[in-house]
Coordinates of C-alpha atoms in Angstrom, one line a residue:
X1 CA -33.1 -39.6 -10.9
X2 CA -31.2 -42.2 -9.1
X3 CA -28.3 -42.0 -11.9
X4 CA -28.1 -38.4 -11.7
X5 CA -27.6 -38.1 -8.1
X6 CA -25.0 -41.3 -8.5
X7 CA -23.1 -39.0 -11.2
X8 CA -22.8 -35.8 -8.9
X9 CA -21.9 -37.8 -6.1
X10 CA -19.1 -39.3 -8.2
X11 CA -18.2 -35.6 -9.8
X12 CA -17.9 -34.3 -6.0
X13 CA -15.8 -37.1 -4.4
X14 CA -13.5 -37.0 -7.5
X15 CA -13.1 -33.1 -7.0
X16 CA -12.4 -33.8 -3.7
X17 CA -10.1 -36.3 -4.1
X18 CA -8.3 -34.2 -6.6
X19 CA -7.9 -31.3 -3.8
X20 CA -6.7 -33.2 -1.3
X21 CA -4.2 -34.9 -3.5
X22 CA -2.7 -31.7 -4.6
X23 CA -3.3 -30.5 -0.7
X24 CA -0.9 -33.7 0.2
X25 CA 1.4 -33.1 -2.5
X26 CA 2.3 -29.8 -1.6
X27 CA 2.4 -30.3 2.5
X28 CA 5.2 -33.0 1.0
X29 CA 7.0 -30.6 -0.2
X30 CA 6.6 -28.1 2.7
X31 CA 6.3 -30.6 5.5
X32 CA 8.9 -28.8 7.7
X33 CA 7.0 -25.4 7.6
X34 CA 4.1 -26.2 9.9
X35 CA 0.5 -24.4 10.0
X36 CA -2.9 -25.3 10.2
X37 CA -5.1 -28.0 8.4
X38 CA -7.2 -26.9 6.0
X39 CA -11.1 -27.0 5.3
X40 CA -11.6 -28.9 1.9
X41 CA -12.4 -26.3 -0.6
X42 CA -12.2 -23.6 1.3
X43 CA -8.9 -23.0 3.0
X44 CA -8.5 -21.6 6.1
X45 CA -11.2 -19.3 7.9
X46 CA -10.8 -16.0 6.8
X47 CA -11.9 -12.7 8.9
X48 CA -14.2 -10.5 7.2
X49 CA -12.6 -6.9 8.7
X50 CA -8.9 -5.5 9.5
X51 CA -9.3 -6.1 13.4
X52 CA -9.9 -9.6 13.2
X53 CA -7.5 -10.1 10.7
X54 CA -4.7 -8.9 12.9
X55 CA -5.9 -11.1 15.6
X56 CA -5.4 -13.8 13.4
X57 CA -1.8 -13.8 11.8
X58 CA -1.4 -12.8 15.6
X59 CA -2.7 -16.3 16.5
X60 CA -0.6 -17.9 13.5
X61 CA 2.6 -16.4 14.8
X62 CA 2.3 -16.8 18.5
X63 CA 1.1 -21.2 17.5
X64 CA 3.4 -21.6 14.4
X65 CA 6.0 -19.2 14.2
X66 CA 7.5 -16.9 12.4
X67 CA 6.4 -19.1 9.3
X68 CA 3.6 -21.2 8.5
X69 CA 1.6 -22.4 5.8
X70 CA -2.3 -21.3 4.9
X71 CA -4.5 -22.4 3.0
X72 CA -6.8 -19.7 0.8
X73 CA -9.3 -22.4 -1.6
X74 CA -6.5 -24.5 -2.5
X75 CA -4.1 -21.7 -2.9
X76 CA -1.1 -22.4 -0.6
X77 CA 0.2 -19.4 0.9
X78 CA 3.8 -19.3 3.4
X79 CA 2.9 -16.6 5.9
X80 CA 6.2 -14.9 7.0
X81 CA 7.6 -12.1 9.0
X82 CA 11.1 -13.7 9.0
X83 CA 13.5 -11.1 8.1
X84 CA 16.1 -14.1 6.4
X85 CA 13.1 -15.1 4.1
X86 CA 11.5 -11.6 3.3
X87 CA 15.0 -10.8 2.2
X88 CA 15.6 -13.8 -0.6
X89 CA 12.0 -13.1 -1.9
X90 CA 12.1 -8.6 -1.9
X91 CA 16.1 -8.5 -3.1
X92 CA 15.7 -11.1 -6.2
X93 CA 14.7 -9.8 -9.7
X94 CA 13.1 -13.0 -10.3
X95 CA 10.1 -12.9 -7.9
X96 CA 8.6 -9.6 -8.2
X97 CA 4.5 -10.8 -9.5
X98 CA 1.4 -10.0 -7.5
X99 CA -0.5 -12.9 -6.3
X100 CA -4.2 -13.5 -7.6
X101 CA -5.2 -11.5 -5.0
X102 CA -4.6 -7.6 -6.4
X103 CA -6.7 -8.7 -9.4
X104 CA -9.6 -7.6 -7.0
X105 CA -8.4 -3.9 -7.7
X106 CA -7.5 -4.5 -11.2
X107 CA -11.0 -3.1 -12.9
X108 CA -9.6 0.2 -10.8
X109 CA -5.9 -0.3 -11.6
X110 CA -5.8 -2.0 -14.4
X111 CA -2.1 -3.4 -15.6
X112 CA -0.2 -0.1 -13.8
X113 CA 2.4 -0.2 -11.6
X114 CA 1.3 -1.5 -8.6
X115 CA 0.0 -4.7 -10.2
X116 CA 2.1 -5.1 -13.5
X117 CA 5.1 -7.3 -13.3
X118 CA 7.6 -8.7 -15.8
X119 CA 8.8 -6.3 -18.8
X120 CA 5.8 -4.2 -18.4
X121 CA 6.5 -3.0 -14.7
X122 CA 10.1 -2.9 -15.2
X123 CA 9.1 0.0 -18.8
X124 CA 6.9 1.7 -16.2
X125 CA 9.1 1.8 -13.5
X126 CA 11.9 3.0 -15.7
X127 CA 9.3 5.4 -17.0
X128 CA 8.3 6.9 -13.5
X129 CA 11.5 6.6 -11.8
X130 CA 13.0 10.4 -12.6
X131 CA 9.7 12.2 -11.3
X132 CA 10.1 11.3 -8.1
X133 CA 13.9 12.1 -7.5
X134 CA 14.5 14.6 -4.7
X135 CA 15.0 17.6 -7.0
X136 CA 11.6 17.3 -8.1
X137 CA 10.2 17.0 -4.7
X138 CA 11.8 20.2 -4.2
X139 CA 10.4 22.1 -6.7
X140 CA 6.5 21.3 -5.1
X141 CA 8.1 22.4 -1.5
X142 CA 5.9 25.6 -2.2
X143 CA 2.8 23.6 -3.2
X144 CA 3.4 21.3 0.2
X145 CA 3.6 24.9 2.2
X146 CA 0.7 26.0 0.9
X147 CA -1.5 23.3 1.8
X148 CA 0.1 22.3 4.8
X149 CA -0.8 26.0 6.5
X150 CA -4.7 25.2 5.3
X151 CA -4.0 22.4 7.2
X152 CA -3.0 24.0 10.0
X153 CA -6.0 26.7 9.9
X154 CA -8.9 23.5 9.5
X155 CA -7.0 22.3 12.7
X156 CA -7.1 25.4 14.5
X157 CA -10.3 25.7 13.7
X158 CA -11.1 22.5 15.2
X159 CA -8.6 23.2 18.4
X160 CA -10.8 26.0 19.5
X161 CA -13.8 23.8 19.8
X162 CA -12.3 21.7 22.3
X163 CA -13.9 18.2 20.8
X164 CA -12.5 15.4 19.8
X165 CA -11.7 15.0 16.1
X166 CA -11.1 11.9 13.5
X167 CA -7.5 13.8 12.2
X168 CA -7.9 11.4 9.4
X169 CA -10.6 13.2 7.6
X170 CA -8.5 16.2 7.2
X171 CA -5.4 14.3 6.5
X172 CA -7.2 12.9 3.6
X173 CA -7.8 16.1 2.3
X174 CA -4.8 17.4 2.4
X175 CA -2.8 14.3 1.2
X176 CA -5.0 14.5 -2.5
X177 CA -4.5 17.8 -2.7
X178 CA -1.2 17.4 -2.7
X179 CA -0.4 14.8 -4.5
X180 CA -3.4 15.8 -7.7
X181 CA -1.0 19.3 -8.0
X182 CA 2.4 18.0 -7.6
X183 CA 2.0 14.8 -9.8
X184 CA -0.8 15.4 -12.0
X185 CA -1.1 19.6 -11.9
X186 CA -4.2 19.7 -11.3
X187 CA -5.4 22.2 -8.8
X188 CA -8.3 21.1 -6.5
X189 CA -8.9 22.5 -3.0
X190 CA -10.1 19.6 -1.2
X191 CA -9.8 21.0 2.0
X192 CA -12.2 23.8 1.2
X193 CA -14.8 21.3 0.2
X194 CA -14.0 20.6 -3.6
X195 CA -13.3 17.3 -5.2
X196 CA -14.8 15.3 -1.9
X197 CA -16.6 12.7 -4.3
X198 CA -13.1 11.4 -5.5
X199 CA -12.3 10.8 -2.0
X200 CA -15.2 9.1 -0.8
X201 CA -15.1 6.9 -4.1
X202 CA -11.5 6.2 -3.5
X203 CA -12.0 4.8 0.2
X204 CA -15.4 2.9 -0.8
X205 CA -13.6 1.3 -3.8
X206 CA -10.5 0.5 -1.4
X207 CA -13.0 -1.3 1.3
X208 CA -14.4 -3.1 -1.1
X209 CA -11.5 -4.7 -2.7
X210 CA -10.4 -5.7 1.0
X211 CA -13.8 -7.4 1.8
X212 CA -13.9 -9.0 -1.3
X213 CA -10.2 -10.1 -0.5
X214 CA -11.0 -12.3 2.7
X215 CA -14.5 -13.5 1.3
X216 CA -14.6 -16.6 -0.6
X217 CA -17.6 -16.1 -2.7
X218 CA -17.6 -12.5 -3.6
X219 CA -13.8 -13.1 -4.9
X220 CA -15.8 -15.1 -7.4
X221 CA -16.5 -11.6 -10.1
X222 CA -19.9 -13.1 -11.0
X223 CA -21.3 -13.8 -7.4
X224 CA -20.3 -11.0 -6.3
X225 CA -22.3 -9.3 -9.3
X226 CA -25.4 -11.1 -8.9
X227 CA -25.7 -11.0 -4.9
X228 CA -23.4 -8.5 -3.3
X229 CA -24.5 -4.9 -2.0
X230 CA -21.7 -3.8 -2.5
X231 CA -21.4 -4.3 -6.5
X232 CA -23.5 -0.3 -7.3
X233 CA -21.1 1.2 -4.6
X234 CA -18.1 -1.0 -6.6
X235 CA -19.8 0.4 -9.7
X236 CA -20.2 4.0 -8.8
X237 CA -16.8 4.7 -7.4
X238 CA -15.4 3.3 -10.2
X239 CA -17.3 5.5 -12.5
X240 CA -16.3 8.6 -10.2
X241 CA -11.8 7.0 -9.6
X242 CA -12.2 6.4 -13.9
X243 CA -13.9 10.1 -14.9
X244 CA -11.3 12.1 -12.6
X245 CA -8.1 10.4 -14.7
X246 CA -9.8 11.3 -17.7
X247 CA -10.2 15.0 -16.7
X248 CA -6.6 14.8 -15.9
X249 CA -5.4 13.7 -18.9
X250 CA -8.2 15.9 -21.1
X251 CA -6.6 18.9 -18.9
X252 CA -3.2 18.0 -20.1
X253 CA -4.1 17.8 -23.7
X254 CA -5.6 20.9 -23.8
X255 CA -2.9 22.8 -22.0
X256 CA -0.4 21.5 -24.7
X257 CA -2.7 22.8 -27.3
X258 CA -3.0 25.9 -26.2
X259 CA 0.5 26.4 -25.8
X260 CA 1.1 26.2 -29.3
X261 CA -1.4 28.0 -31.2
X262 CA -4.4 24.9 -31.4
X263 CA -1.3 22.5 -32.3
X264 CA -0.9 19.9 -30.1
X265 CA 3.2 20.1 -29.4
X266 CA 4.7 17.8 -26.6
X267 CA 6.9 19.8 -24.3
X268 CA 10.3 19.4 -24.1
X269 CA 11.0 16.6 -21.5
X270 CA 13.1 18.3 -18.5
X271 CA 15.7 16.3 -15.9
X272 CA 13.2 17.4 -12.9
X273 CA 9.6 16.8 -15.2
X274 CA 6.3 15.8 -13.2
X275 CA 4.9 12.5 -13.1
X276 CA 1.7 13.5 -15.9
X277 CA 4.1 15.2 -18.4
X278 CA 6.6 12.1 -18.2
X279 CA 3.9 9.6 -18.5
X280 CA 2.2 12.0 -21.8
X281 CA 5.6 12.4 -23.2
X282 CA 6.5 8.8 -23.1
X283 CA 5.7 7.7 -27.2
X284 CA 5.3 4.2 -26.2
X285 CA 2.6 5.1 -24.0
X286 CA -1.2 6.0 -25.1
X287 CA -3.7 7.7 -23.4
X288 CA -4.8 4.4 -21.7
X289 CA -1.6 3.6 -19.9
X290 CA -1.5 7.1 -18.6
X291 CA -4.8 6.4 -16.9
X292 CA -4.0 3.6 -15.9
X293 CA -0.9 4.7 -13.6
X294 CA -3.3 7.9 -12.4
X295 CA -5.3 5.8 -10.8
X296 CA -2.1 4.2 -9.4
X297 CA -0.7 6.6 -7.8
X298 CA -3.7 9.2 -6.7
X299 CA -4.6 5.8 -4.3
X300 CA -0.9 4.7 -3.6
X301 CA 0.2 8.0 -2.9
X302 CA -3.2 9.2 -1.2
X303 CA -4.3 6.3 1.2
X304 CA -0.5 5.5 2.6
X305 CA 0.2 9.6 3.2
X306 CA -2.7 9.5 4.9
X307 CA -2.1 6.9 6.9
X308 CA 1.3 7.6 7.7
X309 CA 0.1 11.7 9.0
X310 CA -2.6 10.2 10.3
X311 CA -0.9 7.6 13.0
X312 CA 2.3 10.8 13.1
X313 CA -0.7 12.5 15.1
X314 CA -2.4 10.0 17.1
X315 CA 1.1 8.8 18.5
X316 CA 2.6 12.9 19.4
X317 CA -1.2 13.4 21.1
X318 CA 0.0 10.4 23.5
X319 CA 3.3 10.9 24.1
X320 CA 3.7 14.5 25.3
X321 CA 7.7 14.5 25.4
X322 CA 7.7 13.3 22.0
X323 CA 5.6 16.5 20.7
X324 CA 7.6 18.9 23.2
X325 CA 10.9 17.5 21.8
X326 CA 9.9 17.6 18.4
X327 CA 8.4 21.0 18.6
X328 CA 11.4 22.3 20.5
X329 CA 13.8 20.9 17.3
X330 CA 11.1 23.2 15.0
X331 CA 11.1 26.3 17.2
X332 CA 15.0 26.1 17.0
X333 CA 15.5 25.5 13.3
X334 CA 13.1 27.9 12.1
X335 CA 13.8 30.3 14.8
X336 CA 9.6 30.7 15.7
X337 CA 9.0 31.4 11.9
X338 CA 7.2 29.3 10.4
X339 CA 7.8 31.3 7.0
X340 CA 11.0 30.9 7.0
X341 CA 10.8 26.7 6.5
X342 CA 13.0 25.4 3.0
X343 CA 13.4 22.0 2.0
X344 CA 17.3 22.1 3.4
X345 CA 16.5 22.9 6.7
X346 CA 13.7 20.5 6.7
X347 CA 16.4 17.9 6.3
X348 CA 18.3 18.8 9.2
X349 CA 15.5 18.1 11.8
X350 CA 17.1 14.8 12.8
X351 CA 14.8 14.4 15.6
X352 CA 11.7 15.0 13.3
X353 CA 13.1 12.3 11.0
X354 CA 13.0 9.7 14.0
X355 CA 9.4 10.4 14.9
X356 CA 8.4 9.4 11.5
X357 CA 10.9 6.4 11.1
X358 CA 9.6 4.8 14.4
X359 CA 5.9 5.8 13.5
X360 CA 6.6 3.7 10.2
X361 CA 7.7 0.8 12.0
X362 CA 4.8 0.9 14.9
X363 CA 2.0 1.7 12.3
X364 CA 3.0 0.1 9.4
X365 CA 0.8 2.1 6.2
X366 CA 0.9 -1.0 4.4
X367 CA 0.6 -3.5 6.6
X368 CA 1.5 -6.9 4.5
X369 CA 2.4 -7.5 0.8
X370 CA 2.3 -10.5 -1.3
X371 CA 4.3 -11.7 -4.4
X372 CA 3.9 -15.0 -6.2
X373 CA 7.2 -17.1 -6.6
X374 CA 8.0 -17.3 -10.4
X375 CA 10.5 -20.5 -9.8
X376 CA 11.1 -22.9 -7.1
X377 CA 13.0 -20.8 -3.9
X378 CA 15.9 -22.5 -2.0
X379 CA 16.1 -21.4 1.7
X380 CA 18.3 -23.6 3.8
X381 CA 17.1 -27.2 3.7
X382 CA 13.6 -26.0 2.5
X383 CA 12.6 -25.7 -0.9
X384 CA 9.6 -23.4 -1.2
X385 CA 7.7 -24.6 -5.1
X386 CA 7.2 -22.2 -8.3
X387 CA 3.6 -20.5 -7.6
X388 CA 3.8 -20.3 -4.1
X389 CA 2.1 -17.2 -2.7
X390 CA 4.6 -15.4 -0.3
X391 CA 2.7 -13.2 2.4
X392 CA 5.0 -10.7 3.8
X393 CA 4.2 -9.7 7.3
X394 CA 5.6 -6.3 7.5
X395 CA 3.8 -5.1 10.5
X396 CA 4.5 -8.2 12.1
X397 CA 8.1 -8.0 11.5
X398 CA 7.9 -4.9 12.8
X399 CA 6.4 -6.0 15.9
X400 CA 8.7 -9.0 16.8
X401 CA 10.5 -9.4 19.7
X402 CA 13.4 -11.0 17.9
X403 CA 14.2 -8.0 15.7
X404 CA 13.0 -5.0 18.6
X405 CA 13.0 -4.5 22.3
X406 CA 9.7 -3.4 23.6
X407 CA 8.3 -3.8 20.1
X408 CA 4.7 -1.8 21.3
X409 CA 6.3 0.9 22.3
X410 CA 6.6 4.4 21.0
X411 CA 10.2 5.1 20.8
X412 CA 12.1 7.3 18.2
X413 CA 15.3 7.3 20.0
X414 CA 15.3 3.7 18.0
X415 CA 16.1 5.9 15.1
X416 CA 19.2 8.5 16.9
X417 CA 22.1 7.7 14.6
X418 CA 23.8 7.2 18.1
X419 CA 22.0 3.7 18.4
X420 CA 22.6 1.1 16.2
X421 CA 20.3 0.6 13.3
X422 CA 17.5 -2.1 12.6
X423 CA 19.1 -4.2 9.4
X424 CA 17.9 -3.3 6.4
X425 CA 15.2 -6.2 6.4
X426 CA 14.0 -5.9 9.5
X427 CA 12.7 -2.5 8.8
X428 CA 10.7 -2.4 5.4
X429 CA 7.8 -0.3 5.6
X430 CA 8.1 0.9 1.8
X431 CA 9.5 -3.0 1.0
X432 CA 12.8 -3.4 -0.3
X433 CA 14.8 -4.4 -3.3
X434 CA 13.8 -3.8 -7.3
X435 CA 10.0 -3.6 -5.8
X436 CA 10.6 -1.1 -3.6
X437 CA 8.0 1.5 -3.2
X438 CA 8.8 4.5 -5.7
X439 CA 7.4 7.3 -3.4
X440 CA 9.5 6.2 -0.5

């Protein structure tokens, strides 16, 4: 007994050794970025929901900087909302991997797009580039009508009550409705009660991954099996997010079947094609890649539209001459007929397009992004190693003092062409560079 005890004590303080050496090593390398010392095995104390984790790069910033270092395990990670290094690391072709982090959602997105990285994202990205070109957006400016005036109606309805409402649950609706018809054509009218599972599986699923983000065990897939809660709800959405895809795609296969006498003939690809038909067209893409980039985009193009109408409201409810402004620039353009709104006279509310420019800078949809350096990174004096995680800041560059006056406030005269312009990095909120998002 005494022997085994000796050998895991042994096993233990040679693990331990061999983190803190490779802890030592790497502050060596890094010893002019400063941050905080780390708890042997575990890293720095994470938060376990989105309010505390503001609070803490909001502590991190305010003691270290715009830059410091963090410890997740023994995974080092540079925290940064500098603009000078957000730049090097979104602008180069070189650094464009996820960190170990997104493989949390990768039972739900599997290799796709938001995920992927070397040849296979750059195929995909070439693949999906064309469907979302303004000409194609057009063609769906009916579709967005449509479902914008039931969105109006569900409002109106609510208006008349004189209650206070959560505008996000009707957002929600409307934003997959929206994006199921114009990039996968199906038809589902979420906002008169259909399709509401997908929805509530999509935002469990999404929860999930970020708990299971900031907690060190239930990272771990086989703890979090055996002991979380959470694991049926994991397992259930899933099983709801995987079925709709397969619908899609089953719709899709059908259609082209029935367009051609029980023979299933491809369509002609088009210039201005949909996202579904140019992923089923694609040859060098099977059935299994096309679900794989559904699930993608129904949850990158549902939860960030969502959030983005959502905060568009809650910021015009506070700031009355906001809304009177903006609704005086509608009124004028559309001449009090609503009816009469195109797509080119959408683009000439200039005021309308500040609104949601500063709203994108104060509420930030995606609040931080990470990428995982593929080769050593020369900034300055500073040489940041191969593997190092990069955690972009974005709402936190946003928020700084250095790149915005009054950084809290609600102000879209930040946006009037007649002021100058934030720099392009300084004002990322769909990233930048060969990254980029591709619904910006």
């Amino acid at each position: 007994m005494a022997t085994l005890v000796a050998l895991v004590v042994v096993i233990v303080l040679i693990v331990f050794l061999d983190w803190c050496y490779k802890v030592y090593k790497r502050n060596k390398q890094l010893e002019k970025i400063p941050g905080p010392w780390p708890v042997p095995f575990f890293g720095y104390k994470l938060p376990t929901n989105v309010f505390d984790l503001k609070c803490m790069f909001d502590e991190l910033i305010e003691k270290y900087g715009k830059t410091c270092k963090l410890y997740i395990g023994e995974s080092l990670h540079i925290v940064t909302c500098d603009a000078n290094l957000i730049e090097h690391v979104m602008k180069s072709n070189v650094h464009i991997k996820r960190t170990k982090v997104y493989d949390l959602a990768k039972p739900w997105l599997k290799d796709g797009l938001i995920v992927s990285a070397g040849d296979k994202w750059r195929q995909r990205r070439k693949m999906c580039t064309p469907s979302f070109h303004f000409s194609v957006l057009k063609d769906f400016f009916t579709l967005f009508k449509r479902s914008s005036n039931t969105l109006i109606e569900r409002l109106d309805e609510q208006a008349d009550k004189g209650v206070e409402i959560d505008a996000r649950e009707f957002i929600s609706k409307f934003s997959f409705e929206v994006i199921a018809e114009s990039s996968f054509g199906i038809r589902i009218n979420v906002q008169n009660g259909e399709g509401l599972d997908y929805i509530k599986s999509v935002d469990n699923y999404a929860k999930i991954v970020f708990t299971r983000a900031f907690s060190m065990w239930k990272r771990f897939e086989i703890l979090f099996k055996l002991f979380s809660e959470d694991f049926k709800i994991h397992k259930s959405s899933l099983d709801v997010i995987d079925e709709k895809a397969k619908i899609i795609i089953q719709n899709k296969h059908d259609l082209y079947i029935n367009m051609n006498g029980g023979t299933e003939i491809l369509p002609a690809i088009k210039k201005n094609t949909s996202l579904i038909d140019q992923l089923m067209h694609n040859a060098k893409l099977p059935d299994d890649g096309v679900h794989e980039e559904i699930n993608n985009f129904l949850f990158a193009g549902y939860d960030t539209t969502t959030s983005a109408l959502s905060f568009t409201l809650f910021e015009l409810s506070k700031h009355r001459d906001v809304q009177e402004k903006l609704y005086e620039e509608i009124k004028s353009t559309l001449n009090n007929d609503f009816s009469k709104l195109t797509h080119e006279n959408l683009q000439s509310m200039k005021y309308l397009d500040q609104v949601v420019k500063e709203m994108l800078r104060l509420r930030t949809p995606v609040p931080l992004i990470e990428r995982e350096l593929e080769e050593d990174l020369k900034l300055g004096d500073i040489i940041y190693p191969k593997g190092t995680a990069i955690t972009m800041l974005l709402y936190w560059l946003h928020h700084h003092e250095d790149y915005y006056s009054e950084p809290e406030k609600f102000d879209p005269e930040r946006f009037n062409p007649d002021n100058p312009q934030p720099s392009t990095f300084t004002y990322v909120p769909f990233s930048a560079g060969p990254r980029n998002c591709i619904g910006e």
